[in-house]
PDB file of C-alpha atoms in Angstrom:
ATOM      1  CA  GLU A   1      -7.217  53.304  -3.335  1.00 94.00           C
ATOM      2  CA  VAL A   2     -11.247  52.235  -4.202  1.00 96.00           C
ATOM      3  CA  GLN A   3     -13.026  55.428  -4.991  1.00 97.00           C
ATOM      4  CA  LEU A   4     -16.993  55.796  -5.785  1.00 98.00           C
ATOM      5  CA  VAL A   5     -17.856  59.559  -6.504  1.00 98.00           C
ATOM      6  CA  GLU A   6     -21.536  60.183  -6.940  1.00 98.00           C
ATOM      7  CA  SER A   7     -23.320  62.673  -9.805  1.00 98.00           C
ATOM      8  CA  GLY A   8     -26.475  64.481 -10.741  1.00 98.00           C
ATOM      9  CA  GLY A   9     -27.624  65.625  -6.480  1.00 97.00           C
ATOM     10  CA  GLY A  10     -30.174  68.356  -6.409  1.00 97.00           C
ATOM     11  CA  LEU A  11     -32.804  69.975  -5.973  1.00 98.00           C
ATOM     12  CA  VAL A  12     -35.893  68.392  -7.939  1.00 98.00           C
ATOM     13  CA  GLN A  13     -40.001  69.612  -7.350  1.00 98.00           C
ATOM     14  CA  PRO A  14     -42.150  66.663  -6.309  1.00 98.00           C
ATOM     15  CA  GLY A  15     -43.764  64.543  -9.072  1.00 98.00           C
ATOM     16  CA  GLY A  16     -39.863  64.618 -11.119  1.00 98.00           C
ATOM     17  CA  SER A  17     -36.911  62.982 -12.654  1.00 98.00           C
ATOM     18  CA  LEU A  18     -33.267  62.282 -11.640  1.00 98.00           C
ATOM     19  CA  ARG A  19     -30.433  60.288 -12.432  1.00 98.00           C
ATOM     20  CA  LEU A  20     -27.638  59.995 -10.257  1.00 98.00           C
ATOM     21  CA  SER A  21     -24.580  58.601 -11.292  1.00 98.00           C
ATOM     22  CA  CYS A  22     -20.828  56.735 -10.376  1.00 98.00           C
ATOM     23  CA  ALA A  23     -17.789  57.123 -11.556  1.00 98.00           C
ATOM     24  CA  ALA A  24     -16.140  54.198  -9.400  1.00 98.00           C
ATOM     25  CA  SER A  25     -12.553  53.780  -9.674  1.00 98.00           C
ATOM     26  CA  GLY A  26      -9.421  51.328  -8.007  1.00 97.00           C
ATOM     27  CA  PHE A  27     -10.731  48.033  -8.647  1.00 97.00           C
ATOM     28  CA  THR A  28     -11.537  45.575 -10.918  1.00 98.00           C
ATOM     29  CA  PHE A  29     -15.832  46.920 -10.830  1.00 98.00           C
ATOM     30  CA  SER A  30     -17.363  44.334 -12.774  1.00 98.00           C
ATOM     31  CA  ASP A  31     -16.199  41.387 -10.364  1.00 97.00           C
ATOM     32  CA  TYR A  32     -18.431  43.010  -7.749  1.00 97.00           C
ATOM     33  CA  TRP A  33     -22.114  43.808  -6.734  1.00 97.00           C
ATOM     34  CA  MET A  34     -22.955  47.150  -6.563  1.00 98.00           C
ATOM     35  CA  SER A  35     -25.571  49.043  -4.519  1.00 97.00           C
ATOM     36  CA  TRP A  36     -26.891  52.568  -2.963  1.00 98.00           C
ATOM     37  CA  VAL A  37     -28.340  53.798   0.402  1.00 98.00           C
ATOM     38  CA  ARG A  38     -29.443  56.495   0.877  1.00 97.00           C
ATOM     39  CA  GLN A  39     -29.522  58.829   4.695  1.00 97.00           C
ATOM     40  CA  ALA A  40     -33.132  61.593   4.726  1.00 97.00           C
ATOM     41  CA  PRO A  41     -31.993  64.338   7.574  1.00 95.00           C
ATOM     42  CA  GLY A  42     -31.788  63.218  11.333  1.00 93.00           C
ATOM     43  CA  LYS A  43     -32.390  58.926   9.699  1.00 95.00           C
ATOM     44  CA  GLY A  44     -30.343  56.280   9.149  1.00 96.00           C
ATOM     45  CA  LEU A  45     -29.132  54.322   6.600  1.00 96.00           C
ATOM     46  CA  GLU A  46     -31.032  52.810   4.213  1.00 97.00           C
ATOM     47  CA  TRP A  47     -30.695  50.542   1.222  1.00 97.00           C
ATOM     48  CA  VAL A  48     -32.520  51.660  -1.733  1.00 98.00           C
ATOM     49  CA  ALA A  49     -31.459  48.946  -4.547  1.00 98.00           C
ATOM     50  CA  ASN A  50     -28.178  46.960  -4.988  1.00 96.00           C
ATOM     51  CA  ILE A  51     -27.253  45.369  -9.513  1.00 97.00           C
ATOM     52  CA  LYS A  52     -25.267  42.031  -9.414  1.00 97.00           C
ATOM     53  CA  GLN A  53     -22.333  42.383 -11.122  1.00 97.00           C
ATOM     54  CA  ASP A  54     -23.430  41.420 -14.281  1.00 96.00           C
ATOM     55  CA  GLY A  55     -27.311  43.963 -14.057  1.00 96.00           C
ATOM     56  CA  SER A  56     -28.534  40.111 -14.130  1.00 97.00           C
ATOM     57  CA  GLN A  57     -29.986  40.273 -11.168  1.00 97.00           C
ATOM     58  CA  LYS A  58     -31.507  42.970  -8.916  1.00 97.00           C
ATOM     59  CA  TYR A  59     -33.455  44.372  -6.533  1.00 97.00           C
ATOM     60  CA  TYR A  60     -35.235  47.266  -4.429  1.00 97.00           C
ATOM     61  CA  VAL A  61     -36.825  48.962  -1.580  1.00 97.00           C
ATOM     62  CA  ASP A  62     -40.299  48.275  -1.036  1.00 96.00           C
ATOM     63  CA  SER A  63     -40.753  51.938  -0.993  1.00 97.00           C
ATOM     64  CA  VAL A  64     -38.742  52.162  -4.534  1.00 98.00           C
ATOM     65  CA  LYS A  65     -40.008  49.576  -6.227  1.00 98.00           C
ATOM     66  CA  GLY A  66     -41.740  51.108  -9.233  1.00 97.00           C
ATOM     67  CA  ARG A  67     -40.011  54.194  -9.416  1.00 98.00           C
ATOM     68  CA  PHE A  68     -36.780  54.315  -9.218  1.00 98.00           C
ATOM     69  CA  ILE A  69     -34.022  51.668 -11.967  1.00 98.00           C
ATOM     70  CA  ILE A  70     -30.600  50.017 -10.590  1.00 98.00           C
ATOM     71  CA  SER A  71     -28.082  49.675 -14.208  1.00 98.00           C
ATOM     72  CA  ARG A  72     -24.505  49.895 -14.650  1.00 98.00           C
ATOM     73  CA  ASP A  73     -22.565  49.298 -17.813  1.00 98.00           C
ATOM     74  CA  ASN A  74     -19.120  47.892 -16.573  1.00 98.00           C
ATOM     75  CA  ALA A  75     -17.547  49.198 -19.440  1.00 98.00           C
ATOM     76  CA  LYS A  76     -17.341  52.645 -18.355  1.00 98.00           C
ATOM     77  CA  ASN A  77     -17.074  51.340 -14.828  1.00 98.00           C
ATOM     78  CA  SER A  78     -20.288  53.712 -13.593  1.00 98.00           C
ATOM     79  CA  LEU A  79     -23.675  53.070 -11.500  1.00 98.00           C
ATOM     80  CA  TYR A  80     -26.270  54.639 -11.864  1.00 98.00           C
ATOM     81  CA  LEU A  81     -30.015  54.748 -10.449  1.00 98.00           C
ATOM     82  CA  GLN A  82     -32.566  56.519 -11.847  1.00 98.00           C
ATOM     83  CA  MET A  83     -35.470  58.253  -9.709  1.00 98.00           C
ATOM     84  CA  ASN A  84     -38.699  59.236 -11.511  1.00 98.00           C
ATOM     85  CA  SER A  85     -42.200  60.087  -9.591  1.00 98.00           C
ATOM     86  CA  LEU A  86     -40.304  61.162  -7.452  1.00 98.00           C
ATOM     87  CA  ARG A  87     -41.483  62.244  -3.254  1.00 98.00           C
ATOM     88  CA  ALA A  88     -40.480  64.704  -0.418  1.00 98.00           C
ATOM     89  CA  GLU A  89     -39.758  61.410   1.278  1.00 97.00           C
ATOM     90  CA  ASP A  90     -36.782  60.152  -0.924  1.00 98.00           C
ATOM     91  CA  THR A  91     -35.125  64.091  -0.008  1.00 98.00           C
ATOM     92  CA  ALA A  92     -31.708  62.078   1.598  1.00 98.00           C
ATOM     93  CA  VAL A  93     -27.876  62.446   1.016  1.00 97.00           C
ATOM     94  CA  TYR A  94     -27.683  58.832  -1.502  1.00 98.00           C
ATOM     95  CA  HIS A  95     -24.678  57.078  -1.716  1.00 98.00           C
ATOM     96  CA  CYS A  96     -23.181  54.237  -4.421  1.00 98.00           C
ATOM     97  CA  VAL A  97     -21.267  51.540  -2.199  1.00 98.00           C
ATOM     98  CA  ARG A  98     -19.562  48.561  -3.388  1.00 97.00           C
ATOM     99  CA  LYS A  99     -20.402  44.962  -2.605  1.00 93.00           C
ATOM    100  CA  SER A 100     -24.107  45.169  -0.531  1.00 85.00           C
ATOM    101  CA  PRO A 101     -23.372  45.331   2.474  1.00 86.00           C
ATOM    102  CA  GLY A 102     -21.000  47.995   1.304  1.00 91.00           C
ATOM    103  CA  ASP A 103     -17.632  47.043   2.051  1.00 93.00           C
ATOM    104  CA  TRP A 104     -16.595  51.016   0.466  1.00 96.00           C
ATOM    105  CA  TRP A 105     -18.976  53.780   0.261  1.00 97.00           C
ATOM    106  CA  GLY A 106     -18.610  56.995  -2.013  1.00 97.00           C
ATOM    107  CA  GLN A 107     -18.585  60.675   0.460  1.00 97.00           C
ATOM    108  CA  GLY A 108     -22.619  60.455  -1.199  1.00 97.00           C
ATOM    109  CA  ILE A 109     -24.665  63.376  -3.298  1.00 98.00           C
ATOM    110  CA  LEU A 110     -27.593  64.890  -1.846  1.00 98.00           C
ATOM    111  CA  VAL A 111     -31.004  64.692  -3.660  1.00 98.00           C
ATOM    112  CA  THR A 112     -33.475  67.306  -2.613  1.00 98.00           C
ATOM    113  CA  VAL A 113     -36.995  66.612  -3.297  1.00 98.00           C
ATOM    114  CA  SER A 114     -39.455  70.342  -2.416  1.00 97.00           C
ATOM    115  CA  SER A 115     -41.284  73.079  -4.599  1.00 95.00           C
TER     116      SER A 115
ATOM    117  CA  GLN B   1     -39.375  50.642  12.747  1.00 83.00           C
ATOM    118  CA  SER B   2     -35.895  49.335  11.884  1.00 90.00           C
ATOM    119  CA  VAL B   3     -35.624  45.206  11.357  1.00 93.00           C
ATOM    120  CA  LEU B   4     -33.111  44.573  12.635  1.00 97.00           C
ATOM    121  CA  THR B   5     -33.041  46.488  16.907  1.00 97.00           C
ATOM    122  CA  GLN B   6     -29.939  48.552  18.070  1.00 98.00           C
ATOM    123  CA  PRO B   7     -30.441  51.094  20.981  1.00 97.00           C
ATOM    124  CA  PRO B   8     -30.412  54.034  20.346  1.00 97.00           C
ATOM    125  CA  SER B   9     -27.602  55.583  22.811  1.00 97.00           C
ATOM    126  CA  ALA B  10     -24.565  54.500  24.978  1.00 98.00           C
ATOM    127  CA  SER B  11     -22.197  55.399  26.315  1.00 97.00           C
ATOM    128  CA  GLY B  12     -19.092  55.418  28.588  1.00 96.00           C
ATOM    129  CA  THR B  13     -15.842  57.023  29.387  1.00 96.00           C
ATOM    130  CA  PRO B  14     -12.481  56.406  27.759  1.00 97.00           C
ATOM    131  CA  GLY B  15     -10.403  52.946  28.361  1.00 97.00           C
ATOM    132  CA  GLN B  16     -13.825  51.536  28.828  1.00 97.00           C
ATOM    133  CA  ARG B  17     -15.397  48.771  27.002  1.00 97.00           C
ATOM    134  CA  VAL B  18     -18.987  49.455  25.575  1.00 98.00           C
ATOM    135  CA  THR B  19     -20.737  46.885  23.967  1.00 98.00           C
ATOM    136  CA  ILE B  20     -24.369  47.239  21.435  1.00 98.00           C
ATOM    137  CA  SER B  21     -26.560  45.252  19.872  1.00 98.00           C
ATOM    138  CA  CYS B  22     -28.516  44.419  16.776  1.00 98.00           C
ATOM    139  CA  SER B  23     -30.887  42.060  17.795  1.00 98.00           C
ATOM    140  CA  GLY B  24     -33.746  40.230  14.913  1.00 97.00           C
ATOM    141  CA  SER B  25     -34.646  37.068  13.074  1.00 97.00           C
ATOM    142  CA  ASN B  26     -33.841  34.087  11.247  1.00 96.00           C
ATOM    143  CA  SER B  27     -33.916  35.827   8.383  1.00 97.00           C
ATOM    144  CA  ASN B  28     -32.173  38.201   8.862  1.00 97.00           C
ATOM    145  CA  ILE B  29     -29.289  38.455  11.094  1.00 97.00           C
ATOM    146  CA  GLY B  30     -29.710  34.213  11.548  1.00 96.00           C
ATOM    147  CA  GLY B  31     -28.833  32.768   8.133  1.00 95.00           C
ATOM    148  CA  ASN B  32     -26.900  36.009   6.871  1.00 97.00           C
ATOM    149  CA  PRO B  33     -23.861  37.602   7.919  1.00 97.00           C
ATOM    150  CA  LEU B  34     -23.967  40.489  10.035  1.00 97.00           C
ATOM    151  CA  SER B  35     -21.385  43.537   8.613  1.00 98.00           C
ATOM    152  CA  TRP B  36     -20.808  46.228  11.627  1.00 98.00           C
ATOM    153  CA  TYR B  37     -19.986  50.292  10.459  1.00 98.00           C
ATOM    154  CA  HIS B  38     -19.342  53.933  12.100  1.00 98.00           C
ATOM    155  CA  HIS B  39     -20.631  57.002  10.888  1.00 97.00           C
ATOM    156  CA  LEU B  40     -19.856  60.288  11.584  1.00 95.00           C
ATOM    157  CA  PRO B  41     -21.690  62.613   9.365  1.00 86.00           C
ATOM    158  CA  GLY B  42     -19.935  64.187   6.842  1.00 88.00           C
ATOM    159  CA  THR B  43     -18.050  61.056   5.947  1.00 93.00           C
ATOM    160  CA  PRO B  44     -19.180  58.220   4.012  1.00 95.00           C
ATOM    161  CA  PRO B  45     -19.560  55.109   6.223  1.00 96.00           C
ATOM    162  CA  LYS B  46     -17.068  52.951   7.427  1.00 97.00           C
ATOM    163  CA  LEU B  47     -16.782  49.606   7.877  1.00 97.00           C
ATOM    164  CA  LEU B  48     -15.248  48.107  11.120  1.00 98.00           C
ATOM    165  CA  ILE B  49     -16.375  43.911  10.807  1.00 98.00           C
ATOM    166  CA  TYR B  50     -18.117  41.920   8.279  1.00 97.00           C
ATOM    167  CA  ASN B  51     -19.221  38.533   8.161  1.00 97.00           C
ATOM    168  CA  ASN B  52     -20.272  38.916  11.437  1.00 97.00           C
ATOM    169  CA  ASN B  53     -16.603  38.536  13.329  1.00 97.00           C
ATOM    170  CA  GLN B  54     -13.858  40.113  10.809  1.00 97.00           C
ATOM    171  CA  ARG B  55     -12.394  42.711  10.794  1.00 97.00           C
ATOM    172  CA  PRO B  56     -10.804  44.455   7.403  1.00 95.00           C
ATOM    173  CA  SER B  57      -7.265  45.690   7.231  1.00 94.00           C
ATOM    174  CA  GLY B  58      -6.683  49.324   9.014  1.00 94.00           C
ATOM    175  CA  VAL B  59      -9.542  48.387  11.822  1.00 97.00           C
ATOM    176  CA  PRO B  60      -7.814  48.395  15.367  1.00 96.00           C
ATOM    177  CA  ASP B  61      -7.948  44.862  17.058  1.00 95.00           C
ATOM    178  CA  ARG B  62     -10.425  47.101  20.001  1.00 97.00           C
ATOM    179  CA  PHE B  63     -13.224  45.808  17.220  1.00 98.00           C
ATOM    180  CA  SER B  64     -14.767  42.345  17.827  1.00 98.00           C
ATOM    181  CA  GLY B  65     -17.662  41.375  16.340  1.00 98.00           C
ATOM    182  CA  SER B  66     -19.815  38.334  17.481  1.00 97.00           C
ATOM    183  CA  LYS B  67     -23.168  36.972  16.560  1.00 97.00           C
ATOM    184  CA  SER B  68     -25.700  34.512  18.019  1.00 96.00           C
ATOM    185  CA  GLY B  69     -28.360  32.571  16.346  1.00 96.00           C
ATOM    186  CA  THR B  70     -30.516  36.156  16.360  1.00 97.00           C
ATOM    187  CA  SER B  71     -28.335  38.596  18.223  1.00 97.00           C
ATOM    188  CA  ALA B  72     -25.425  40.070  17.661  1.00 98.00           C
ATOM    189  CA  SER B  73     -22.733  42.557  18.496  1.00 98.00           C
ATOM    190  CA  LEU B  74     -19.820  44.391  18.572  1.00 98.00           C
ATOM    191  CA  ALA B  75     -17.514  44.513  21.462  1.00 98.00           C
ATOM    192  CA  ILE B  76     -15.310  48.386  21.307  1.00 98.00           C
ATOM    193  CA  SER B  77     -12.348  48.116  23.947  1.00 97.00           C
ATOM    194  CA  GLY B  78     -10.277  50.805  25.702  1.00 97.00           C
ATOM    195  CA  LEU B  79     -12.859  53.713  24.317  1.00 97.00           C
ATOM    196  CA  GLN B  80     -10.905  56.711  22.703  1.00 97.00           C
ATOM    197  CA  SER B  81     -12.726  60.560  21.930  1.00 96.00           C
ATOM    198  CA  GLU B  82     -12.596  59.059  18.534  1.00 95.00           C
ATOM    199  CA  ASP B  83     -14.739  56.432  18.823  1.00 97.00           C
ATOM    200  CA  GLU B  84     -17.887  58.895  18.802  1.00 97.00           C
ATOM    201  CA  GLY B  85     -20.297  58.153  15.646  1.00 97.00           C
ATOM    202  CA  ASP B  86     -22.968  56.187  15.234  1.00 98.00           C
ATOM    203  CA  TYR B  87     -23.390  52.884  14.651  1.00 98.00           C
ATOM    204  CA  TYR B  88     -25.274  50.177  12.544  1.00 98.00           C
ATOM    205  CA  CYS B  89     -25.544  46.939  12.008  1.00 98.00           C
ATOM    206  CA  ALA B  90     -26.372  45.764   8.717  1.00 98.00           C
ATOM    207  CA  GLY B  91     -27.446  42.197   6.659  1.00 97.00           C
ATOM    208  CA  TRP B  92     -29.311  40.927   3.787  1.00 97.00           C
ATOM    209  CA  ASP B  93     -32.856  39.604   4.627  1.00 96.00           C
ATOM    210  CA  ASN B  94     -33.996  36.948   2.343  1.00 96.00           C
ATOM    211  CA  SER B  95     -37.805  36.904   3.695  1.00 95.00           C
ATOM    212  CA  LEU B  96     -37.791  41.326   1.806  1.00 93.00           C
ATOM    213  CA  SER B  97     -35.078  39.738  -1.140  1.00 94.00           C
ATOM    214  CA  GLY B  98     -33.170  43.175   0.865  1.00 95.00           C
ATOM    215  CA  VAL B  99     -30.609  45.013   2.880  1.00 96.00           C
ATOM    216  CA  VAL B 100     -31.327  45.904   6.038  1.00 97.00           C
ATOM    217  CA  PHE B 101     -29.867  47.797   9.051  1.00 97.00           C
ATOM    218  CA  GLY B 102     -30.106  48.635  12.499  1.00 98.00           C
ATOM    219  CA  GLY B 103     -31.604  52.031  12.939  1.00 97.00           C
ATOM    220  CA  GLY B 104     -28.471  53.504  14.390  1.00 97.00           C
ATOM    221  CA  THR B 105     -26.902  53.688  18.448  1.00 98.00           C
ATOM    222  CA  LYS B 106     -25.007  56.662  19.379  1.00 98.00           C
ATOM    223  CA  LEU B 107     -22.313  56.642  21.096  1.00 98.00           C
ATOM    224  CA  THR B 108     -20.967  59.000  23.657  1.00 97.00           C
ATOM    225  CA  VAL B 109     -17.512  59.126  25.429  1.00 96.00           C
ATOM    226  CA  LEU B 110     -18.035  61.201  28.249  1.00 92.00           C
TER     227      LEU B 110
END
């Protein structure tokens, strides 16, 4: 069974950094594009970033360009999102997603940016 | 303001057929496949339709998708109470070089 388990969320002050991780299992991780999608409180779904199977292509939504970095380690079946210069508007539940648009979603992890 | 436009709400009674629309442009719906998702609070979104009209295994055939030009729609027949929740369309946008989502449609089963 496909499993995507996010970790690394929590409370961080504006301007701070956080690194999200996603542990994948139940499928051949290196065969798939992977994505991060978020949902702010009371808002809809918003795609954040995605990365090609070998990490050679990465795309970001404009609002996070220059602040967030998506990466992956195929040997560890893991996806990452390094989030820097965090803002209040980055507060959301972040989902790790297989493919783009996704076909399988993790439960999500809450990131709260507040002083 | 979402790139893909969906009605904010829809409703129907048990057994009815409802449709949810998704409108875009040539850079997204007009040129790329579309997916549909069902989302309940506290749970991860579930893929209902991919490649405009394909259902993953396990999704009932009550759910169907269609696309014409720069618009698409999701039809739910034989509406059931468990169909309540938020529905989103999504696809790749060539101009933005990214995935775009509709704003979501909240479906209520009366």
